[in-house]
Short mmCIF file of C-alpha atoms and ligand atoms in Angstrom, two decimals:
data_model
loop_
_atom_site.label_atom_id
_atom_site.label_comp_id
_atom_site.label_asym_id
_atom_site.label_seq_id
_atom_site.Cartn_x
_atom_site.Cartn_y
_atom_site.Cartn_z
CA MET W 1 0.23 0.22 -0.01
CA THR W 2 1.20 3.34 -1.23
CA ASP W 3 0.99 6.22 1.68
CA VAL W 4 0.61 9.58 0.39
CA ASP W 5 -0.63 13.18 1.76
CA VAL W 6 -3.52 13.41 -1.08
CA VAL W 7 -4.14 11.21 -3.98
CA VAL W 8 -5.46 12.57 -6.91
CA VAL W 9 -7.68 10.64 -9.17
CA GLY W 10 -7.66 11.73 -13.04
CA ALA W 11 -4.71 13.62 -14.88
CA GLY W 12 -6.42 16.11 -16.77
CA VAL W 13 -6.06 19.82 -15.88
CA THR W 14 -8.06 19.52 -12.99
CA GLY W 15 -6.19 16.88 -11.30
CA LEU W 16 -2.48 17.85 -12.42
CA THR W 17 -3.35 21.59 -11.19
CA VAL W 18 -4.53 19.92 -7.45
CA ALA W 19 -1.12 17.64 -7.63
CA ASN W 20 0.89 20.87 -8.61
CA ARG W 21 -0.03 22.99 -5.96
CA LEU W 22 0.07 20.24 -3.15
CA HIS W 23 3.13 19.40 -4.14
CA ALA W 24 4.71 22.86 -4.38
CA ALA W 25 3.51 23.16 -0.45
CA GLY W 26 5.55 19.87 0.29
CA ARG W 27 2.52 17.48 0.28
CA ARG W 28 3.34 14.09 -0.91
CA VAL W 29 0.93 13.13 -3.73
CA VAL W 30 0.14 10.75 -5.83
CA VAL W 31 -1.91 10.87 -9.84
CA LEU W 32 -3.94 7.74 -10.55
CA GLU W 33 -5.20 7.87 -14.24
CA ALA W 34 -7.40 5.49 -16.07
CA ARG W 35 -5.61 6.30 -19.39
CA ASP W 36 -2.57 5.77 -20.64
CA ARG W 37 -1.47 9.55 -21.37
CA VAL W 38 -2.15 12.50 -19.40
CA GLY W 39 -4.31 15.52 -20.43
CA GLY W 40 -8.14 13.94 -20.41
CA ARG W 41 -9.76 16.06 -22.72
CA LEU W 42 -6.72 17.57 -24.22
CA LEU W 43 -4.87 15.68 -26.84
CA THR W 44 -3.05 16.78 -29.41
CA GLU W 45 -2.05 13.88 -31.85
CA ASP W 46 -0.51 13.18 -35.27
CA HIS W 47 -2.81 11.79 -37.76
CA GLU W 48 -1.22 10.60 -40.82
CA GLY W 49 1.41 13.11 -41.02
CA VAL W 50 -1.05 15.88 -39.73
CA ARG W 51 -1.08 17.59 -36.17
CA LEU W 52 -4.36 17.53 -34.81
CA GLU W 53 -5.88 19.21 -31.48
CA VAL W 54 -8.33 16.43 -30.84
CA GLY W 55 -9.96 18.00 -27.73
CA GLY W 56 -9.82 21.78 -26.05
CA GLN W 57 -7.28 24.16 -27.74
CA TRP W 58 -8.44 27.70 -27.83
CA VAL W 59 -8.13 30.32 -25.45
CA SER W 60 -9.94 33.56 -25.13
CA PRO W 61 -8.64 36.94 -23.37
CA ASP W 62 -11.13 36.54 -20.02
CA GLN W 63 -9.56 33.00 -19.07
CA THR W 64 -7.07 34.56 -16.71
CA ALA W 65 -6.54 31.44 -14.48
CA LEU W 66 -5.07 29.64 -17.67
CA LEU W 67 -3.49 32.74 -19.21
CA ALA W 68 -1.22 32.86 -15.94
CA LEU W 69 -0.81 29.23 -16.11
CA LEU W 70 0.63 29.33 -19.47
CA ASP W 71 2.79 32.14 -18.46
CA GLU W 72 4.16 30.31 -15.64
CA LEU W 73 4.84 27.23 -17.94
CA GLY W 74 6.56 29.43 -20.30
CA LEU W 75 4.32 28.46 -23.22
CA GLU W 76 3.55 30.84 -26.09
CA MET W 77 0.41 31.37 -28.17
CA TYR W 78 -0.27 32.48 -31.82
CA SER W 79 -3.71 34.08 -33.26
CA ARG W 80 -6.53 31.93 -35.27
CA TYR W 81 -6.39 32.76 -38.66
CA ARG W 82 -9.38 35.29 -39.34
CA ALA W 83 -8.42 37.94 -41.98
CA GLY W 84 -11.17 38.14 -44.79
CA GLU W 85 -15.19 37.99 -44.92
CA SER W 86 -17.03 35.04 -43.16
CA ILE W 87 -20.09 33.08 -43.77
CA TYR W 88 -23.43 32.47 -42.86
CA ILE W 89 -26.37 30.46 -44.15
CA GLY W 90 -29.86 31.78 -43.19
CA ARG W 91 -33.35 30.33 -43.10
CA ASP W 92 -33.98 31.24 -46.40
CA GLY W 93 -31.08 28.70 -47.39
CA VAL W 94 -28.93 31.70 -49.03
CA ARG W 95 -25.37 31.56 -48.13
CA ARG W 96 -24.23 35.82 -47.31
CA THR W 97 -20.55 36.71 -46.48
CA PHE W 98 -20.10 39.43 -43.93
CA GLU W 99 -17.53 41.07 -41.85
CA GLY W 100 -17.61 41.33 -38.14
CA GLU W 101 -19.48 39.57 -35.42
CA LYS W 102 -23.14 40.44 -37.00
CA PHE W 103 -24.47 37.52 -39.04
CA PRO W 104 -26.16 39.05 -42.29
CA VAL W 105 -30.07 39.18 -41.31
CA SER W 106 -32.61 40.82 -42.08
CA ALA W 107 -32.85 44.31 -40.16
CA GLY W 108 -35.89 43.25 -37.85
CA THR W 109 -34.01 39.71 -37.20
CA ALA W 110 -30.72 41.68 -36.17
CA ALA W 111 -32.49 44.13 -33.88
CA GLU W 112 -34.54 41.23 -32.10
CA VAL W 113 -30.93 39.38 -31.90
CA GLU W 114 -29.22 42.32 -30.29
CA ARG W 115 -32.31 43.19 -28.13
CA LEU W 116 -32.02 39.33 -27.05
CA VAL W 117 -28.33 39.29 -26.34
CA LYS W 118 -28.67 42.48 -24.64
CA GLU W 119 -31.09 40.59 -22.05
CA MET W 120 -28.62 37.58 -21.70
CA ASP W 121 -25.85 40.41 -20.66
CA ARG W 122 -28.24 41.87 -18.19
CA LEU W 123 -29.44 38.46 -16.61
CA ALA W 124 -25.52 37.27 -16.42
CA ALA W 125 -24.30 40.25 -14.64
CA GLN W 126 -26.51 39.53 -12.13
CA MET W 127 -25.14 36.09 -11.95
CA ASP W 128 -21.93 34.71 -9.67
CA PRO W 129 -21.22 32.07 -12.02
CA LEU W 130 -20.08 30.05 -9.02
CA GLU W 131 -23.43 30.37 -7.20
CA PRO W 132 -26.09 30.48 -10.41
CA TRP W 133 -28.59 29.53 -7.84
CA GLU W 134 -28.38 32.64 -5.88
CA HIS W 135 -29.56 34.51 -9.19
CA PRO W 136 -32.66 36.50 -8.12
CA ASP W 137 -34.71 34.76 -11.42
CA ALA W 138 -32.81 31.37 -10.43
CA GLU W 139 -35.89 29.39 -9.79
CA GLU W 140 -38.11 30.98 -12.50
CA LEU W 141 -35.19 30.38 -15.42
CA ASP W 142 -34.58 26.91 -14.06
CA ARG W 143 -37.83 26.05 -14.52
CA ILE W 144 -38.13 26.83 -17.97
CA SER W 145 -36.06 25.40 -20.94
CA PHE W 146 -34.04 27.71 -22.94
CA ALA W 147 -35.77 27.03 -26.15
CA ALA W 148 -39.13 28.14 -23.97
CA TRP W 149 -37.59 30.95 -22.75
CA LEU W 150 -36.23 32.17 -26.14
CA ALA W 151 -39.85 31.60 -27.52
CA GLY W 152 -41.18 33.52 -24.73
CA GLN W 153 -38.99 36.64 -25.99
CA THR W 154 -39.53 37.06 -29.66
CA ASP W 155 -41.64 35.50 -32.83
CA ASP W 156 -38.41 35.91 -34.60
CA PRO W 157 -37.72 32.04 -35.73
CA GLU W 158 -34.00 33.51 -36.71
CA ALA W 159 -33.22 35.52 -34.01
CA ARG W 160 -34.00 32.33 -31.55
CA ASP W 161 -32.20 29.94 -33.70
CA ASN W 162 -29.52 32.13 -34.04
CA VAL W 163 -28.93 33.13 -29.99
CA GLY W 164 -30.01 29.54 -29.28
CA LEU W 165 -27.26 28.74 -31.30
CA TYR W 166 -24.49 30.19 -28.87
CA VAL W 167 -25.55 27.93 -26.09
CA GLY W 168 -27.26 24.75 -27.48
CA PRO W 169 -25.26 23.19 -30.35
CA ALA W 170 -21.59 25.28 -29.68
CA MET W 171 -21.34 25.50 -25.96
CA LEU W 172 -23.56 23.03 -23.72
CA THR W 173 -23.91 20.98 -26.95
CA LYS W 174 -27.44 19.56 -25.88
CA PRO W 175 -30.72 20.99 -28.12
CA ALA W 176 -31.91 24.23 -26.30
CA HIS W 177 -35.02 22.48 -25.04
CA SER W 178 -33.00 19.95 -23.00
CA PHE W 179 -31.51 22.59 -20.50
CA SER W 180 -32.62 25.36 -18.86
CA ALA W 181 -32.26 28.85 -19.47
CA LEU W 182 -30.70 29.46 -16.17
CA SER W 183 -27.98 26.93 -17.57
CA ALA W 184 -27.87 29.19 -20.33
CA VAL W 185 -27.33 32.23 -18.21
CA LEU W 186 -24.53 30.12 -16.25
CA MET W 187 -22.48 29.48 -19.74
CA ALA W 188 -22.56 33.35 -20.40
CA ALA W 189 -21.84 34.37 -16.98
CA SER W 190 -19.09 32.04 -17.11
CA ALA W 191 -17.50 33.32 -19.77
CA GLY W 192 -17.67 36.85 -18.71
CA GLY W 193 -21.06 37.93 -20.70
CA PHE W 194 -22.86 36.88 -23.44
CA SER W 195 -21.76 39.11 -25.32
CA HIS W 196 -18.27 37.41 -25.59
CA LEU W 197 -20.02 33.66 -26.73
CA VAL W 198 -21.30 35.47 -29.55
CA ASP W 199 -17.99 36.99 -30.52
CA ALA W 200 -16.13 34.16 -32.24
CA ASP W 201 -12.72 36.64 -32.52
CA PHE W 202 -12.82 36.84 -28.41
CA ILE W 203 -13.92 33.27 -27.58
CA LEU W 204 -11.73 31.63 -30.02
CA ASP W 205 -8.86 33.90 -29.98
CA ARG W 206 -5.64 32.42 -29.47
CA ARG W 207 -3.85 28.34 -29.56
CA VAL W 208 -0.80 27.06 -27.80
CA VAL W 209 2.01 26.34 -29.84
CA GLY W 210 2.57 22.98 -29.96
CA GLY W 211 -1.26 22.27 -28.88
CA LEU W 212 -3.19 23.07 -25.72
CA GLN W 213 -2.42 19.11 -24.58
CA ARG W 214 1.20 20.50 -23.59
CA VAL W 215 -0.24 22.41 -20.22
CA PRO W 216 -0.93 18.92 -18.77
CA LEU W 217 2.31 17.42 -20.08
CA ALA W 218 3.81 20.34 -18.76
CA LEU W 219 2.70 20.05 -15.09
CA ALA W 220 2.79 16.32 -15.19
CA ALA W 221 6.56 17.12 -15.85
CA ARG W 222 7.03 19.20 -12.75
CA LEU W 223 5.70 16.39 -10.41
CA PRO W 224 8.22 14.14 -8.85
CA ASP W 225 9.07 10.84 -10.60
CA GLY W 226 6.64 8.03 -10.46
CA ALA W 227 3.95 10.36 -8.77
CA VAL W 228 1.86 9.94 -12.04
CA HIS W 229 0.38 6.50 -12.58
CA LEU W 230 -1.16 5.52 -16.06
CA ASP W 231 -3.19 2.84 -16.51
CA GLU W 232 -4.54 2.93 -13.37
CA ALA W 233 -8.28 2.99 -13.28
CA VAL W 234 -9.81 3.71 -9.80
CA THR W 235 -12.40 0.96 -8.74
CA LYS W 236 -13.28 1.66 -5.21
CA VAL W 237 -12.50 4.28 -2.50
CA GLU W 238 -13.05 2.92 1.34
CA TRP W 239 -13.47 6.08 3.60
CA THR W 240 -13.94 7.73 7.06
CA ASP W 241 -13.60 11.12 7.96
CA GLY W 242 -10.08 10.23 9.07
CA GLY W 243 -8.45 9.30 5.26
CA ALA W 244 -9.29 6.86 2.66
CA THR W 245 -7.83 4.15 0.63
CA VAL W 246 -8.46 4.31 -3.24
CA LEU W 247 -8.09 1.18 -4.99
CA THR W 248 -7.21 0.10 -8.51
CA GLY W 249 -6.86 -2.85 -10.46
CA ARG W 250 -2.96 -2.65 -9.74
CA GLY W 251 -2.72 -1.63 -6.15
CA SER W 252 -3.64 0.35 -3.20
CA TYR W 253 -3.36 3.92 -2.07
CA GLN W 254 -4.02 5.70 1.16
CA GLY W 255 -4.16 9.05 1.63
CA ARG W 256 -5.39 11.72 4.17
CA HIS W 257 -7.39 13.56 1.35
CA VAL W 258 -8.63 11.93 -1.83
CA VAL W 259 -9.60 14.20 -4.75
CA LEU W 260 -11.93 13.08 -7.52
CA ALA W 261 -10.60 14.92 -10.47
CA VAL W 262 -13.20 13.61 -12.99
CA PRO W 263 -16.18 14.82 -14.86
CA PRO W 264 -19.22 14.40 -12.44
CA THR W 265 -20.76 11.57 -14.12
CA LEU W 266 -17.28 9.48 -13.81
CA VAL W 267 -17.51 10.08 -9.99
CA SER W 268 -20.46 7.83 -9.74
CA ARG W 269 -18.39 5.02 -11.82
CA VAL W 270 -16.16 4.44 -8.98
CA GLN W 271 -17.86 1.90 -5.94
CA TYR W 272 -17.74 4.23 -2.33
CA VAL W 273 -17.04 2.09 0.75
CA PRO W 274 -19.84 3.47 2.78
CA ALA W 275 -21.48 5.02 0.03
CA LEU W 276 -21.88 8.78 -0.94
CA PRO W 277 -24.74 10.45 0.80
CA PRO W 278 -27.97 10.31 -0.96
CA VAL W 279 -27.71 13.93 -2.35
CA GLN W 280 -24.47 13.28 -3.89
CA ALA W 281 -25.55 9.90 -5.61
CA GLN W 282 -28.90 11.73 -6.77
CA MET W 283 -27.38 14.61 -7.84
CA ARG W 284 -25.29 13.18 -10.42
CA GLN W 285 -28.15 11.26 -12.37
CA HIS W 286 -29.45 14.89 -13.28
CA ILE W 287 -26.09 15.70 -14.99
CA SER W 288 -25.07 14.52 -18.24
CA PHE W 289 -22.44 15.13 -21.11
CA GLY W 290 -23.27 16.88 -24.14
CA LEU W 291 -22.62 15.56 -28.01
CA VAL W 292 -20.75 17.40 -30.30
CA ILE W 293 -18.64 15.68 -32.96
CA LYS W 294 -15.33 17.86 -33.66
CA LEU W 295 -14.27 17.51 -37.41
CA HIS W 296 -10.91 18.37 -39.03
CA VAL W 297 -10.74 18.41 -42.47
CA THR W 298 -7.28 19.11 -43.98
CA TYR W 299 -6.83 20.15 -48.02
CA GLU W 300 -3.56 20.95 -49.72
CA THR W 301 -3.70 24.45 -49.59
CA PRO W 302 -6.05 26.85 -47.32
CA PHE W 303 -7.99 27.69 -50.71
CA TRP W 304 -10.89 29.43 -48.82
CA ARG W 305 -8.04 32.36 -47.96
CA GLU W 306 -7.29 32.78 -52.07
CA LEU W 307 -11.35 33.56 -51.95
CA GLY W 308 -11.17 36.13 -49.31
CA LEU W 309 -12.29 34.28 -46.72
CA SER W 310 -11.79 34.01 -43.37
CA GLY W 311 -12.73 30.36 -42.96
CA THR W 312 -15.12 30.95 -40.55
CA ALA W 313 -18.46 30.18 -41.25
CA PHE W 314 -21.79 29.85 -39.15
CA SER W 315 -25.18 28.39 -39.76
CA PRO W 316 -27.81 26.98 -37.47
CA TYR W 317 -29.36 25.32 -40.55
CA SER W 318 -26.32 23.32 -41.42
CA LEU W 319 -25.32 20.17 -40.19
CA VAL W 320 -21.65 21.72 -39.56
CA HIS W 321 -23.26 24.69 -37.01
CA GLU W 322 -19.92 26.43 -37.14
CA ALA W 323 -16.57 25.76 -38.77
CA TYR W 324 -13.17 27.75 -38.39
CA ASP W 325 -9.71 27.84 -40.05
CA ASN W 326 -7.51 25.72 -37.91
CA THR W 327 -4.42 25.92 -40.00
CA ASN W 328 -1.43 24.95 -37.51
CA GLU W 329 0.14 28.26 -38.20
CA ASP W 330 3.09 27.51 -36.01
CA VAL W 331 4.18 24.44 -37.92
CA GLU W 332 7.50 25.40 -39.90
CA GLY W 333 6.50 25.08 -43.81
CA GLU W 334 3.01 23.65 -43.27
CA THR W 335 1.23 24.70 -47.06
CA ARG W 336 -1.88 22.59 -46.39
CA GLY W 337 -5.07 24.28 -44.56
CA THR W 338 -7.25 22.89 -42.37
CA LEU W 339 -10.77 23.50 -41.25
CA VAL W 340 -12.23 22.64 -37.98
CA GLY W 341 -16.03 22.32 -37.75
CA PHE W 342 -18.53 21.37 -35.14
CA VAL W 343 -21.71 18.83 -35.91
CA SER W 344 -23.96 19.14 -32.52
CA ASP W 345 -26.61 17.36 -30.41
CA VAL W 346 -29.43 15.97 -32.29
CA LYS W 347 -27.54 16.60 -36.01
CA ALA W 348 -24.83 14.40 -33.93
CA ASP W 349 -27.10 11.16 -33.23
CA ALA W 350 -28.19 11.50 -36.56
CA LEU W 351 -24.61 11.65 -38.45
CA LEU W 352 -23.33 9.09 -35.64
CA ALA W 353 -26.21 6.39 -37.00
CA LEU W 354 -24.51 6.63 -40.83
CA ASP W 355 -21.69 4.53 -41.78
CA PRO W 356 -18.37 6.54 -42.11
CA GLU W 357 -18.41 7.07 -45.78
CA THR W 358 -21.91 8.38 -45.69
CA ARG W 359 -20.84 10.33 -42.60
CA LYS W 360 -17.85 12.15 -44.46
CA ARG W 361 -19.78 12.66 -47.62
CA ARG W 362 -22.38 14.39 -45.68
CA VAL W 363 -20.08 16.47 -43.96
CA LEU W 364 -18.10 17.67 -46.78
CA GLU W 365 -21.36 18.42 -48.40
CA ALA W 366 -22.22 20.79 -45.55
CA LEU W 367 -18.72 22.11 -45.91
CA ALA W 368 -18.63 22.95 -49.51
CA ALA W 369 -21.95 24.42 -48.81
CA TYR W 370 -20.05 27.27 -47.10
CA TYR W 371 -16.71 27.08 -49.30
CA GLY W 372 -17.19 25.96 -52.98
CA GLU W 373 -16.79 22.83 -54.31
CA GLN W 374 -12.95 22.78 -53.30
CA ALA W 375 -14.41 21.60 -50.02
CA LEU W 376 -15.47 18.03 -51.58
CA THR W 377 -11.57 17.05 -51.58
CA PRO W 378 -9.52 16.74 -48.82
CA VAL W 379 -6.31 15.10 -48.09
CA HIS W 380 -7.19 14.14 -44.82
CA TYR W 381 -10.56 14.02 -42.80
CA TYR W 382 -10.77 13.29 -38.99
CA GLU W 383 -13.47 12.93 -36.27
CA SER W 384 -12.52 13.09 -32.79
CA PRO W 385 -14.11 9.73 -30.66
CA TRP W 386 -14.86 11.94 -27.37
CA MET W 387 -18.54 10.08 -27.30
CA ALA W 388 -17.19 6.53 -27.50
CA ASP W 389 -14.27 7.23 -24.91
CA GLU W 390 -15.07 5.43 -22.21
CA TRP W 391 -13.11 8.15 -19.67
CA THR W 392 -15.29 10.96 -21.33
CA VAL W 393 -18.23 9.89 -22.88
CA GLY W 394 -19.40 12.99 -24.78
CA ALA W 395 -18.23 16.51 -25.43
CA PHE W 396 -17.20 19.36 -24.77
CA GLY W 397 -18.43 19.02 -20.84
CA THR W 398 -21.39 17.96 -18.81
CA SER W 399 -24.42 20.22 -17.71
CA PHE W 400 -27.48 20.01 -15.26
CA ASP W 401 -31.38 18.91 -16.78
CA ILE W 402 -33.72 21.31 -16.36
CA GLY W 403 -34.97 22.56 -12.77
CA SER W 404 -31.64 20.81 -11.45
CA LEU W 405 -29.43 23.36 -10.95
CA THR W 406 -31.13 25.03 -8.23
CA ARG W 407 -31.92 21.74 -6.92
CA TYR W 408 -28.68 20.16 -6.69
CA GLY W 409 -26.03 22.99 -7.73
CA ARG W 410 -24.90 23.82 -4.21
CA HIS W 411 -23.57 20.13 -3.39
CA LEU W 412 -21.55 20.09 -6.22
CA ARG W 413 -18.66 21.31 -4.53
CA SER W 414 -19.28 19.94 -1.22
CA ASP W 415 -16.49 17.44 0.25
CA VAL W 416 -17.50 14.37 1.69
CA GLY W 417 -14.99 13.22 4.67
CA PRO W 418 -11.95 13.12 3.02
CA LEU W 419 -12.84 13.34 -0.48
CA ALA W 420 -13.12 16.57 -2.61
CA PHE W 421 -14.74 16.93 -5.79
CA ALA W 422 -12.89 19.19 -8.93
CA SER W 423 -13.01 19.39 -12.83
CA SER W 424 -14.17 22.23 -14.79
CA ASP W 425 -17.30 20.92 -15.27
CA ILE W 426 -18.51 22.31 -11.72
CA ALA W 427 -16.42 25.55 -12.26
CA GLY W 428 -17.90 28.97 -11.99
CA LEU W 429 -15.97 31.38 -14.07
CA GLY W 430 -14.28 29.15 -16.78
CA PHE W 431 -17.27 26.74 -16.67
CA GLN W 432 -16.84 23.57 -19.30
CA HIS W 433 -13.18 25.19 -20.12
CA VAL W 434 -9.80 24.96 -19.22
CA ASP W 435 -9.41 27.94 -17.23
CA GLY W 436 -12.33 26.37 -15.29
CA ALA W 437 -10.25 23.41 -14.42
CA ILE W 438 -7.38 25.28 -13.21
CA ARG W 439 -9.50 27.37 -11.05
CA MET W 440 -11.51 24.49 -9.45
CA GLY W 441 -7.74 22.46 -8.79
CA GLU W 442 -6.56 25.49 -7.17
CA ALA W 443 -9.64 25.88 -4.85
CA VAL W 444 -9.24 22.30 -3.75
CA ALA W 445 -5.57 22.48 -3.20
CA ALA W 446 -5.80 25.67 -1.55
CA ARG W 447 -8.96 24.05 0.78
CA ILE W 448 -6.74 21.10 1.26
CA LEU W 449 -3.62 23.04 2.61
CA ASP W 450 -6.22 25.18 5.24
CA GLN W 451 -7.21 21.94 7.00
P1 FAD D 1 -10.80 15.62 -18.06
O1 FAD D 1 -10.08 16.21 -19.00
O2 FAD D 1 -12.05 15.04 -18.57
O3 FAD D 1 -10.11 15.10 -16.88
C1 FAD D 1 -10.13 14.26 -16.12
C2 FAD D 1 -9.13 12.88 -16.05
O4 FAD D 1 -9.82 11.92 -15.28
C3 FAD D 1 -9.30 12.10 -17.29
O5 FAD D 1 -7.74 12.11 -17.91
C4 FAD D 1 -9.81 10.58 -17.40
O6 FAD D 1 -8.86 10.08 -17.98
C5 FAD D 1 -9.68 10.61 -15.88
N1 FAD D 1 -10.23 9.42 -15.24
C6 FAD D 1 -12.17 9.41 -15.09
N2 FAD D 1 -12.44 8.18 -14.20
C7 FAD D 1 -11.56 7.77 -13.68
C8 FAD D 1 -11.00 6.99 -12.80
N3 FAD D 1 -12.33 6.17 -12.54
N4 FAD D 1 -9.78 6.44 -12.25
C9 FAD D 1 -8.61 7.27 -12.92
N5 FAD D 1 -8.89 8.25 -13.77
C10 FAD D 1 -10.11 8.57 -14.24
N6 FAD D 1 -11.88 24.07 -23.25
C11 FAD D 1 -11.33 25.18 -23.91
O7 FAD D 1 -10.39 25.53 -22.31
N7 FAD D 1 -10.83 25.46 -25.20
C12 FAD D 1 -11.55 24.89 -25.89
O8 FAD D 1 -11.31 25.13 -27.11
C13 FAD D 1 -12.00 23.51 -25.60
N8 FAD D 1 -12.57 22.99 -26.53
C14 FAD D 1 -13.20 21.50 -26.59
C15 FAD D 1 -13.20 20.59 -27.46
C16 FAD D 1 -13.53 19.00 -27.12
C17 FAD D 1 -13.71 18.39 -28.52
C18 FAD D 1 -13.65 18.82 -25.55
C19 FAD D 1 -13.99 17.64 -25.71
C20 FAD D 1 -13.29 19.49 -24.94
C21 FAD D 1 -13.25 21.11 -25.10
N9 FAD D 1 -12.83 21.88 -24.26
C22 FAD D 1 -12.53 23.12 -24.21
C23 FAD D 1 -12.99 21.57 -22.84
C24 FAD D 1 -11.71 21.14 -21.95
O9 FAD D 1 -10.85 20.11 -22.71
C25 FAD D 1 -12.36 20.87 -20.39
O10 FAD D 1 -12.80 21.27 -20.04
C26 FAD D 1 -11.39 20.17 -19.66
O11 FAD D 1 -9.70 19.98 -20.33
C27 FAD D 1 -11.30 19.18 -18.87
O12 FAD D 1 -10.20 19.42 -17.50
P2 FAD D 1 -10.52 18.25 -16.25
O13 FAD D 1 -9.33 17.82 -15.66
O14 FAD D 1 -11.47 18.93 -15.49
O15 FAD D 1 -11.52 17.00 -16.94
#
């Protein structure tokens, strides 16, 4: 049996942040990771000679915890390519180009979108994202789906579809009828306001040279040799008020504290002896992962640039609701161009029901509607596999079903005896993002050091 001060379960950014902060303060830590690598939802991989960021990749200016850590680790960033016009396909099926962040819709729809964005900004400004249940309208907003809330605000379907897009397919990756208006406000508040979510140049601002997975790799490298155990899925935690024994298929680890640095959905996959208190077990049955397929499509050249296009494309009515130029500007001599696109929620259900060749054809047809015929002939095509990965089972992150944020949210970050819970999915600022993972990791480490 290995005896340490703190056993950390999960070597994503959250777990590695906890371990780093505790190790720096002189605590003995061990990190147990189910996969054969560190990084969790961050993964930079070579696929047939194309380097891809399979999971998280973008950094935005409001993500100050991540920016500080990048600085601490000496990692550099570069800007996403964004020169030229963007593309929008409207409800009428017509493709239009535009500049700036406002979609080229009718004047009436534009006014409605602006009004709704202002209203969402107002609601978000009233919320501390760490305590959404304290919002003055929390009960009311948590009882109604975001889709129903939008329907109550405007009769303009294209305005609803566009505002719904920013939180539904693009962020929580669930249909807007399946999460509450309060969850939508939380998403906005966690990013510093709804206006940030609608501004792709803000929210998808920069990338890390070499890929965002360099963050967890660098954090792991700062821990003592042997502190991170790969291929060690935790199956059971036996606990008392004084400490816990953590069991994997390969060993057992004794700690005064245990940090479950895994998404809330995976907390429940571990057996606890004694069982977790009822509210803890109930709460996590009301949390689920969203579903989005992140697509990387690489071409011989970034042909859209020659057409005066930035590569940015949106349409609530397309299979691929958003797409961007994702060319690796940091790879010397790179002449190919890569587009990244997303297929979300019910559209992802339908796509996943098809065979791989038909899936690829449907995606390329959707890209061709944005960028023209040249989009039909890539040199490389890749779909991120998170939904079938047993140590994530979805993407990007998890969120509550309707009514549950107010019912259970306040228990999310409560310790149970020596057990603490942390992940980007239970963050306030940086919710569902790497920034939130760092904030949660630092908060848990500080709490343990205080005891
Ligand atoms: P995870 O990364 O999920 O880490 C949890 C770890 O625990 C995993 O390594 C898992 O294997 C391990 N684990 C689980 N159960 C056990 C067990 N029983 N025993 C041992 N180990 C276990 N964020 C951004 O900031 N910017 C982006 O552009 C962005 N895009 C994204 C795109 C995609 C496709 C995805 C999937 C995510 C994206 N995110 C993005 C979100 C971001 O990646 C996550 O919020 C963040 O990486 C989560 O870190 P974490 O440590 O909290 O959780």
